[in-house]
Structure formats: C-alpha cells, structure tokens
C-alpha cells in the first residue's frame, strides 16, 4: 500500500541537510510581499476578511469574485472537494501529487487511476480517461514528472456532467503560464486549484485558492471553517495577485528554466541516470537503478532528495530533485558523480 501522505518535507527533517526534496523556492520574500504580510500582524485582533484578497485574485484571472475561494493552501481545496462532491467514478491521473487521491479516499470515495507512462514521456492522452469518469483530477505542470500538458489537451477532458480539477500549484513556475486554464470560464465543470506557497516561499503561511463557477464555490465555502485563511495569508494572496507579482514570477521562471537546463545537462552526463519527458517546472524526475540506496547515500553526504516510490505509477527506481541555483547544483552533481 502506497503512503499517499508522504511528502518532501519528511525528507528534510534531519538537521544539516541541503534541501533538494521540497519544491518551494528558497530565499527571503521580496520587500513588496514581505511588507504587507508584516503590516497585517497589526490587524490580528480583527477576524480575517477575504473580500480584498478575493477581489485581487479575481482580477488576476479575469473572473468575478464569486468564482474565487481562498484556502489554507491547495491541500485544503482538495479536502473540500472530496467532502462536498459526490462523484460516482472519480479518476486521478498519475503520477501526480498524491493529496487529491488521499483526500478522496479519506472521504470514502473509491478512486480509479489512469497511469501515464514513462515510455511516452508522461504525456497526457485525454482518450485514456474513461468516458464514465465524472470527476477527473490532473496536475499541470505535474508533480513529480515536471511535464507541462498543453492547454488544449487539458481542455479536452472537460464535458457536461464531469468535474475537471486541474492542480496548477506550479503553473507560475513556467514563464507566461502558457498552459494554464485558470481564466477559462467556458469549460463545463472546471475547477482550478492554485498555490502561492511554491514560487513565493510561503509553505509555512498556508495560502492558496480555488477557481470555479459560483455555485461550486458556494458549495465548497459552506463546508469551509469560518475564518479558515489567516489575515497574513490573505495579505500575501492580495500582494501576489498584482501585475508586479506576475512580472516577478515570470522573471523567476526564466531564471528557473536556465537553472533547470544546467541541472539536466549534468544529470544526463552521468551513467545510469534517465530523465523521461520534457521537464518544465521547478523539479525533475529521474529514474536510476538502486534509487533507494542512492537516496540514503546522498543523505549521508548531506543531501536530501524526494523518494519516488510513494507516487502511483512509479517505483523504487525513481527520485525527484528540486532545481536550485547553479552553485548548489554543481555541488550536488559532484557528490552524485562520486556515488555512481
């Protein structure tokens, strides 16, 4: 039985490890984000008011505020969906982030899986999803494969009578967000889940949001605890929805692409390391024999990477590696080279 609740943070609980296991951008917040978050601490005596942040997110995605739900990270959105929706045949496209399936199973749903193949580069084939599926969950770009599916392929999964949940937690790690469907109001049953914790380094603040038609948002909001998103988290959501934030995210994404290419070049030069598909996000997935032992060896040398065997469709020969700056990557590659 796979441990669907295993995540990268578990890999770095030992002190002194360099973190290549968690896909959160390291480093301090930019001043334009840190300042409103800090200023919000002066208002903690008042209950949180989602109105300004909800309006800011709505403007960012060209939607009315009634189609936005702020959440305590993307993880809360998946729990709300699992508890409120009543699908007859939910399907999760794997390998992908395991919390959506874990939440569905915890809510009593029997979940079917569609497994994308490494031999095909983990590319999405909409025809592989059963017609009878009335709830489909897909990540884009997908964690852990780092593959970005074309918007047209994602949209092809939408149809009347089906809820299509697209996890876009890493959408802003790709400059210009070319495959995002967050702005699409014409696709029936579309629900888009976004996270602000990755690019902005806010995992500890717990902030994300969900985009859907107003009736769906209302139903999910009715199951959400009152004041469940903190005032500092709402301040962050508002700040991260500005044009300035989008320009900064694009600049980060462009630098990330260069750093990812550097990591990939180094990995591909090593014997026995295989990268499948075209990585597009802030992490890469590699296949190598003896990955479990290699992960432990890397830990003994001070490096934490994410095990891949808790993702459906993968196994003990897979590791996920976060993209970092070139200096960190070169140091990691030197250690890895010595272990291969």
PDB file of C-alpha atoms in Angstrom, residues 70-267:
ATOM      1  CA  UNK A  70      -9.320  31.424  -0.763  1.00  0.00           C
ATOM      2  CA  UNK A  71      -7.965  28.353   1.017  1.00  0.00           C
ATOM      3  CA  UNK A  72      -5.316  27.385   3.547  1.00  0.00           C
ATOM      4  CA  UNK A  73      -3.022  26.110   0.814  1.00  0.00           C
ATOM      5  CA  UNK A  74      -4.017  23.925  -2.118  1.00  0.00           C
ATOM      6  CA  UNK A  75      -4.295  20.952   0.255  1.00  0.00           C
ATOM      7  CA  UNK A  76      -7.424  22.405   1.883  1.00  0.00           C
ATOM      8  CA  UNK A  77      -9.046  22.807  -1.533  1.00  0.00           C
ATOM      9  CA  UNK A  78      -8.604  19.089  -2.227  1.00  0.00           C
ATOM     10  CA  UNK A  79     -10.156  18.189   1.134  1.00  0.00           C
ATOM     11  CA  UNK A  80     -13.148  20.455   0.487  1.00  0.00           C
ATOM     12  CA  UNK A  81     -13.681  18.967  -2.970  1.00  0.00           C
ATOM     13  CA  UNK A  82     -13.512  15.429  -1.590  1.00  0.00           C
ATOM     14  CA  UNK A  83     -16.022  16.190   1.160  1.00  0.00           C
ATOM     15  CA  UNK A  84     -18.523  18.176  -0.907  1.00  0.00           C
ATOM     16  CA  UNK A  85     -18.571  16.429  -4.291  1.00  0.00           C
ATOM     17  CA  UNK A  86     -20.395  13.128  -4.748  1.00  0.00           C
ATOM     18  CA  UNK A  87     -18.794  11.546  -7.807  1.00  0.00           C
ATOM     19  CA  UNK A  88     -19.770   8.057  -8.916  1.00  0.00           C
ATOM     20  CA  UNK A  89     -16.438   7.389 -10.635  1.00  0.00           C
ATOM     21  CA  UNK A  90     -13.552   9.650  -9.617  1.00  0.00           C
ATOM     22  CA  UNK A  91     -10.338   9.248 -11.606  1.00  0.00           C
ATOM     23  CA  UNK A  92      -6.911  10.637 -10.740  1.00  0.00           C
ATOM     24  CA  UNK A  93      -4.280  10.904 -13.466  1.00  0.00           C
ATOM     25  CA  UNK A  94      -0.942   9.682 -12.106  1.00  0.00           C
ATOM     26  CA  UNK A  95       1.917  10.046 -11.393  1.00  0.00           C
ATOM     27  CA  UNK A  96       0.920  13.270  -9.676  1.00  0.00           C
ATOM     28  CA  UNK A  97       0.639  14.968  -6.282  1.00  0.00           C
ATOM     29  CA  UNK A  98      -0.996  12.404  -4.028  1.00  0.00           C
ATOM     30  CA  UNK A  99      -3.074  14.634  -1.732  1.00  0.00           C
ATOM     31  CA  UNK A 100      -6.115  14.778  -4.070  1.00  0.00           C
ATOM     32  CA  UNK A 101      -6.399  10.982  -4.057  1.00  0.00           C
ATOM     33  CA  UNK A 102      -5.653  10.771  -0.339  1.00  0.00           C
ATOM     34  CA  UNK A 103      -8.422  13.292   0.371  1.00  0.00           C
ATOM     35  CA  UNK A 104     -10.896  11.439  -1.846  1.00  0.00           C
ATOM     36  CA  UNK A 105     -10.145   8.120  -0.165  1.00  0.00           C
ATOM     37  CA  UNK A 106     -10.387   9.670   3.304  1.00  0.00           C
ATOM     38  CA  UNK A 107     -13.859  10.942   2.351  1.00  0.00           C
ATOM     39  CA  UNK A 108     -14.928   7.421   1.409  1.00  0.00           C
ATOM     40  CA  UNK A 109     -14.594   7.544  -2.378  1.00  0.00           C
ATOM     41  CA  UNK A 110     -13.287   4.611  -4.411  1.00  0.00           C
ATOM     42  CA  UNK A 111     -10.698   6.092  -6.765  1.00  0.00           C
ATOM     43  CA  UNK A 112      -9.621   4.809 -10.165  1.00  0.00           C
ATOM     44  CA  UNK A 113      -6.203   5.675 -11.565  1.00  0.00           C
ATOM     45  CA  UNK A 114      -5.029   6.489 -15.068  1.00  0.00           C
ATOM     46  CA  UNK A 115      -1.270   5.959 -15.237  1.00  0.00           C
ATOM     47  CA  UNK A 116       0.809   7.957 -17.696  1.00  0.00           C
ATOM     48  CA  UNK A 117       3.823   6.063 -18.995  1.00  0.00           C
ATOM     49  CA  UNK A 118       7.477   6.997 -18.771  1.00  0.00           C
ATOM     50  CA  UNK A 119       7.981   5.475 -22.208  1.00  0.00           C
ATOM     51  CA  UNK A 120       5.616   8.146 -23.584  1.00  0.00           C
ATOM     52  CA  UNK A 121       7.312  10.937 -21.654  1.00  0.00           C
ATOM     53  CA  UNK A 122       4.389  11.077 -19.194  1.00  0.00           C
ATOM     54  CA  UNK A 123       2.390  12.930 -21.859  1.00  0.00           C
ATOM     55  CA  UNK A 124      -1.350  13.231 -21.277  1.00  0.00           C
ATOM     56  CA  UNK A 125      -3.647  11.301 -23.620  1.00  0.00           C
ATOM     57  CA  UNK A 126      -7.200  12.567 -22.988  1.00  0.00           C
ATOM     58  CA  UNK A 127      -8.602   9.395 -24.562  1.00  0.00           C
ATOM     59  CA  UNK A 128      -7.025   7.332 -21.773  1.00  0.00           C
ATOM     60  CA  UNK A 129      -9.503   8.798 -19.275  1.00  0.00           C
ATOM     61  CA  UNK A 130     -12.690   6.712 -19.138  1.00  0.00           C
ATOM     62  CA  UNK A 131     -15.793   8.381 -20.553  1.00  0.00           C
ATOM     63  CA  UNK A 132     -17.669   7.368 -17.402  1.00  0.00           C
ATOM     64  CA  UNK A 133     -15.368   9.376 -15.134  1.00  0.00           C
ATOM     65  CA  UNK A 134     -17.435  12.152 -13.581  1.00  0.00           C
ATOM     66  CA  UNK A 135     -14.509  13.584 -11.597  1.00  0.00           C
ATOM     67  CA  UNK A 136     -11.031  13.843 -13.117  1.00  0.00           C
ATOM     68  CA  UNK A 137      -8.004  15.226 -11.278  1.00  0.00           C
ATOM     69  CA  UNK A 138      -4.867  16.270 -13.153  1.00  0.00           C
ATOM     70  CA  UNK A 139      -1.763  18.280 -12.282  1.00  0.00           C
ATOM     71  CA  UNK A 140      -0.314  20.804 -14.739  1.00  0.00           C
ATOM     72  CA  UNK A 141       2.633  21.087 -14.698  1.00  0.00           C
ATOM     73  CA  UNK A 142       2.558  17.737 -12.960  1.00  0.00           C
ATOM     74  CA  UNK A 143       4.309  16.934  -9.711  1.00  0.00           C
ATOM     75  CA  UNK A 144       6.545  14.855  -9.775  1.00  0.00           C
ATOM     76  CA  UNK A 145       7.098  14.411 -13.522  1.00  0.00           C
ATOM     77  CA  UNK A 146       7.564  18.156 -14.232  1.00  0.00           C
ATOM     78  CA  UNK A 147       5.708  17.662 -17.527  1.00  0.00           C
ATOM     79  CA  UNK A 148       3.581  20.534 -18.823  1.00  0.00           C
ATOM     80  CA  UNK A 149       0.483  19.358 -20.677  1.00  0.00           C
ATOM     81  CA  UNK A 150      -0.847  21.583 -23.494  1.00  0.00           C
ATOM     82  CA  UNK A 151      -3.904  23.613 -22.548  1.00  0.00           C
ATOM     83  CA  UNK A 152      -5.798  22.017 -25.441  1.00  0.00           C
ATOM     84  CA  UNK A 153      -5.220  18.515 -24.053  1.00  0.00           C
ATOM     85  CA  UNK A 154      -6.399  19.592 -20.604  1.00  0.00           C
ATOM     86  CA  UNK A 155      -9.473  21.314 -22.018  1.00  0.00           C
ATOM     87  CA  UNK A 156     -10.335  18.152 -23.963  1.00  0.00           C
ATOM     88  CA  UNK A 157     -11.077  16.445 -20.640  1.00  0.00           C
ATOM     89  CA  UNK A 158     -13.931  18.851 -19.807  1.00  0.00           C
ATOM     90  CA  UNK A 159     -17.511  17.859 -20.589  1.00  0.00           C
ATOM     91  CA  UNK A 160     -21.015  18.296 -19.164  1.00  0.00           C
ATOM     92  CA  UNK A 161     -21.623  16.091 -16.148  1.00  0.00           C
ATOM     93  CA  UNK A 162     -17.942  15.900 -15.227  1.00  0.00           C
ATOM     94  CA  UNK A 163     -15.930  17.906 -12.712  1.00  0.00           C
ATOM     95  CA  UNK A 164     -12.419  18.520 -14.019  1.00  0.00           C
ATOM     96  CA  UNK A 165      -9.973  19.502 -11.266  1.00  0.00           C
ATOM     97  CA  UNK A 166      -6.692  20.918 -12.560  1.00  0.00           C
ATOM     98  CA  UNK A 167      -3.965  21.349  -9.972  1.00  0.00           C
ATOM     99  CA  UNK A 168      -1.956  24.382 -11.131  1.00  0.00           C
ATOM    100  CA  UNK A 169       0.171  24.696  -7.993  1.00  0.00           C
ATOM    101  CA  UNK A 170       3.269  25.064 -10.192  1.00  0.00           C
ATOM    102  CA  UNK A 171       1.726  26.982 -13.097  1.00  0.00           C
ATOM    103  CA  UNK A 172       3.674  30.139 -12.292  1.00  0.00           C
ATOM    104  CA  UNK A 173       6.987  28.265 -12.484  1.00  0.00           C
ATOM    105  CA  UNK A 174       6.567  28.460 -16.277  1.00  0.00           C
ATOM    106  CA  UNK A 175       7.020  31.970 -17.702  1.00  0.00           C
ATOM    107  CA  UNK A 176       3.776  33.339 -19.102  1.00  0.00           C
ATOM    108  CA  UNK A 177       1.777  30.339 -17.828  1.00  0.00           C
ATOM    109  CA  UNK A 178       1.094  29.164 -21.413  1.00  0.00           C
ATOM    110  CA  UNK A 179      -0.824  26.013 -20.434  1.00  0.00           C
ATOM    111  CA  UNK A 180      -2.949  27.483 -17.655  1.00  0.00           C
ATOM    112  CA  UNK A 181      -6.729  27.168 -17.911  1.00  0.00           C
ATOM    113  CA  UNK A 182      -7.360  29.342 -14.850  1.00  0.00           C
ATOM    114  CA  UNK A 183      -9.032  32.015 -16.967  1.00  0.00           C
ATOM    115  CA  UNK A 184     -11.341  29.589 -18.820  1.00  0.00           C
ATOM    116  CA  UNK A 185     -14.966  30.164 -17.851  1.00  0.00           C
ATOM    117  CA  UNK A 186     -16.324  28.322 -20.868  1.00  0.00           C
ATOM    118  CA  UNK A 187     -15.251  24.806 -19.846  1.00  0.00           C
ATOM    119  CA  UNK A 188     -18.045  22.895 -18.080  1.00  0.00           C
ATOM    120  CA  UNK A 189     -17.239  21.621 -14.618  1.00  0.00           C
ATOM    121  CA  UNK A 190     -13.759  23.171 -14.490  1.00  0.00           C
ATOM    122  CA  UNK A 191     -12.132  23.657 -11.082  1.00  0.00           C
ATOM    123  CA  UNK A 192      -8.601  25.095 -10.941  1.00  0.00           C
ATOM    124  CA  UNK A 193      -6.568  24.869  -7.753  1.00  0.00           C
ATOM    125  CA  UNK A 194      -3.627  27.222  -7.263  1.00  0.00           C
ATOM    126  CA  UNK A 195      -0.942  27.553  -4.598  1.00  0.00           C
ATOM    127  CA  UNK A 196       1.047  30.613  -3.558  1.00  0.00           C
ATOM    128  CA  UNK A 197       3.481  28.631  -1.463  1.00  0.00           C
ATOM    129  CA  UNK A 198       5.883  27.456  -4.189  1.00  0.00           C
ATOM    130  CA  UNK A 199       7.175  30.463  -6.122  1.00  0.00           C
ATOM    131  CA  UNK A 200       6.828  32.822  -3.172  1.00  0.00           C
ATOM    132  CA  UNK A 201       8.308  30.559  -0.471  1.00  0.00           C
ATOM    133  CA  UNK A 202       5.192  30.639   1.723  1.00  0.00           C
ATOM    134  CA  UNK A 203       4.718  26.986   2.661  1.00  0.00           C
ATOM    135  CA  UNK A 204       4.502  27.884   6.342  1.00  0.00           C
ATOM    136  CA  UNK A 205       1.831  30.529   5.746  1.00  0.00           C
ATOM    137  CA  UNK A 206      -0.623  28.117   4.058  1.00  0.00           C
ATOM    138  CA  UNK A 207      -2.251  30.114   1.281  1.00  0.00           C
ATOM    139  CA  UNK A 208      -3.854  29.110  -1.996  1.00  0.00           C
ATOM    140  CA  UNK A 209      -7.142  29.397  -3.818  1.00  0.00           C
ATOM    141  CA  UNK A 210      -9.679  27.662  -5.986  1.00  0.00           C
ATOM    142  CA  UNK A 211     -11.383  28.930  -9.142  1.00  0.00           C
ATOM    143  CA  UNK A 212     -14.741  27.514 -10.277  1.00  0.00           C
ATOM    144  CA  UNK A 213     -18.269  28.528 -11.190  1.00  0.00           C
ATOM    145  CA  UNK A 214     -20.117  30.415  -8.446  1.00  0.00           C
ATOM    146  CA  UNK A 215     -22.438  27.550  -7.359  1.00  0.00           C
ATOM    147  CA  UNK A 216     -19.446  25.242  -6.883  1.00  0.00           C
ATOM    148  CA  UNK A 217     -17.576  27.900  -4.925  1.00  0.00           C
ATOM    149  CA  UNK A 218     -20.638  28.479  -2.730  1.00  0.00           C
ATOM    150  CA  UNK A 219     -20.965  24.755  -2.005  1.00  0.00           C
ATOM    151  CA  UNK A 220     -17.311  24.438  -1.090  1.00  0.00           C
ATOM    152  CA  UNK A 221     -17.357  27.614   1.012  1.00  0.00           C
ATOM    153  CA  UNK A 222     -20.244  26.213   3.042  1.00  0.00           C
ATOM    154  CA  UNK A 223     -18.013  23.294   4.070  1.00  0.00           C
ATOM    155  CA  UNK A 224     -15.033  25.504   4.899  1.00  0.00           C
ATOM    156  CA  UNK A 225     -14.423  26.540   8.523  1.00  0.00           C
ATOM    157  CA  UNK A 226     -15.164  30.174   9.249  1.00  0.00           C
ATOM    158  CA  UNK A 227     -12.105  32.437   9.053  1.00  0.00           C
ATOM    159  CA  UNK A 228     -10.005  29.494   7.902  1.00  0.00           C
ATOM    160  CA  UNK A 229      -7.491  31.648   5.997  1.00  0.00           C
ATOM    161  CA  UNK A 230      -5.432  33.911   8.239  1.00  0.00           C
ATOM    162  CA  UNK A 231      -5.066  37.663   7.839  1.00  0.00           C
ATOM    163  CA  UNK A 232      -1.339  37.400   6.897  1.00  0.00           C
ATOM    164  CA  UNK A 233      -2.188  34.736   4.315  1.00  0.00           C
ATOM    165  CA  UNK A 234      -4.862  36.977   2.809  1.00  0.00           C
ATOM    166  CA  UNK A 235      -2.389  39.867   2.657  1.00  0.00           C
ATOM    167  CA  UNK A 236       0.000  37.586   0.765  1.00  0.00           C
ATOM    168  CA  UNK A 237      -2.730  36.479  -1.650  1.00  0.00           C
ATOM    169  CA  UNK A 238      -3.565  40.089  -2.445  1.00  0.00           C
ATOM    170  CA  UNK A 239       0.072  41.080  -2.968  1.00  0.00           C
ATOM    171  CA  UNK A 240       0.822  38.022  -5.130  1.00  0.00           C
ATOM    172  CA  UNK A 241      -2.071  38.837  -7.469  1.00  0.00           C
ATOM    173  CA  UNK A 242      -0.696  42.162  -8.715  1.00  0.00           C
ATOM    174  CA  UNK A 243       0.890  42.874 -12.092  1.00  0.00           C
ATOM    175  CA  UNK A 244       4.184  43.405 -10.301  1.00  0.00           C
ATOM    176  CA  UNK A 245       3.946  39.921  -8.816  1.00  0.00           C
ATOM    177  CA  UNK A 246       3.262  38.418 -12.232  1.00  0.00           C
ATOM    178  CA  UNK A 247       6.298  40.149 -13.732  1.00  0.00           C
ATOM    179  CA  UNK A 248       8.452  38.965 -10.845  1.00  0.00           C
ATOM    180  CA  UNK A 249       7.131  35.399 -11.177  1.00  0.00           C
ATOM    181  CA  UNK A 250       7.962  35.409 -14.888  1.00  0.00           C
ATOM    182  CA  UNK A 251      11.493  36.602 -14.131  1.00  0.00           C
ATOM    183  CA  UNK A 252      11.867  33.858 -11.531  1.00  0.00           C
ATOM    184  CA  UNK A 253      10.545  31.314 -14.044  1.00  0.00           C
ATOM    185  CA  UNK A 254      13.026  32.393 -16.708  1.00  0.00           C
ATOM    186  CA  UNK A 255      15.934  32.031 -14.288  1.00  0.00           C
ATOM    187  CA  UNK A 256      14.484  28.713 -13.149  1.00  0.00           C
ATOM    188  CA  UNK A 257      14.457  27.447 -16.743  1.00  0.00           C
ATOM    189  CA  UNK A 258      18.154  28.234 -17.110  1.00  0.00           C
ATOM    190  CA  UNK A 259      18.966  26.588 -13.775  1.00  0.00           C
ATOM    191  CA  UNK A 260      16.883  23.547 -14.732  1.00  0.00           C
ATOM    192  CA  UNK A 261      18.724  23.190 -18.039  1.00  0.00           C
ATOM    193  CA  UNK A 262      22.004  23.278 -16.121  1.00  0.00           C
ATOM    194  CA  UNK A 263      20.819  20.537 -13.758  1.00  0.00           C
ATOM    195  CA  UNK A 264      19.513  18.406 -16.625  1.00  0.00           C
ATOM    196  CA  UNK A 265      22.768  18.675 -18.545  1.00  0.00           C
ATOM    197  CA  UNK A 266      24.666  17.482 -15.501  1.00  0.00           C
ATOM    198  CA  UNK A 267      22.278  14.617 -14.804  1.00  0.00           C
TER     199      UNK A 267
END
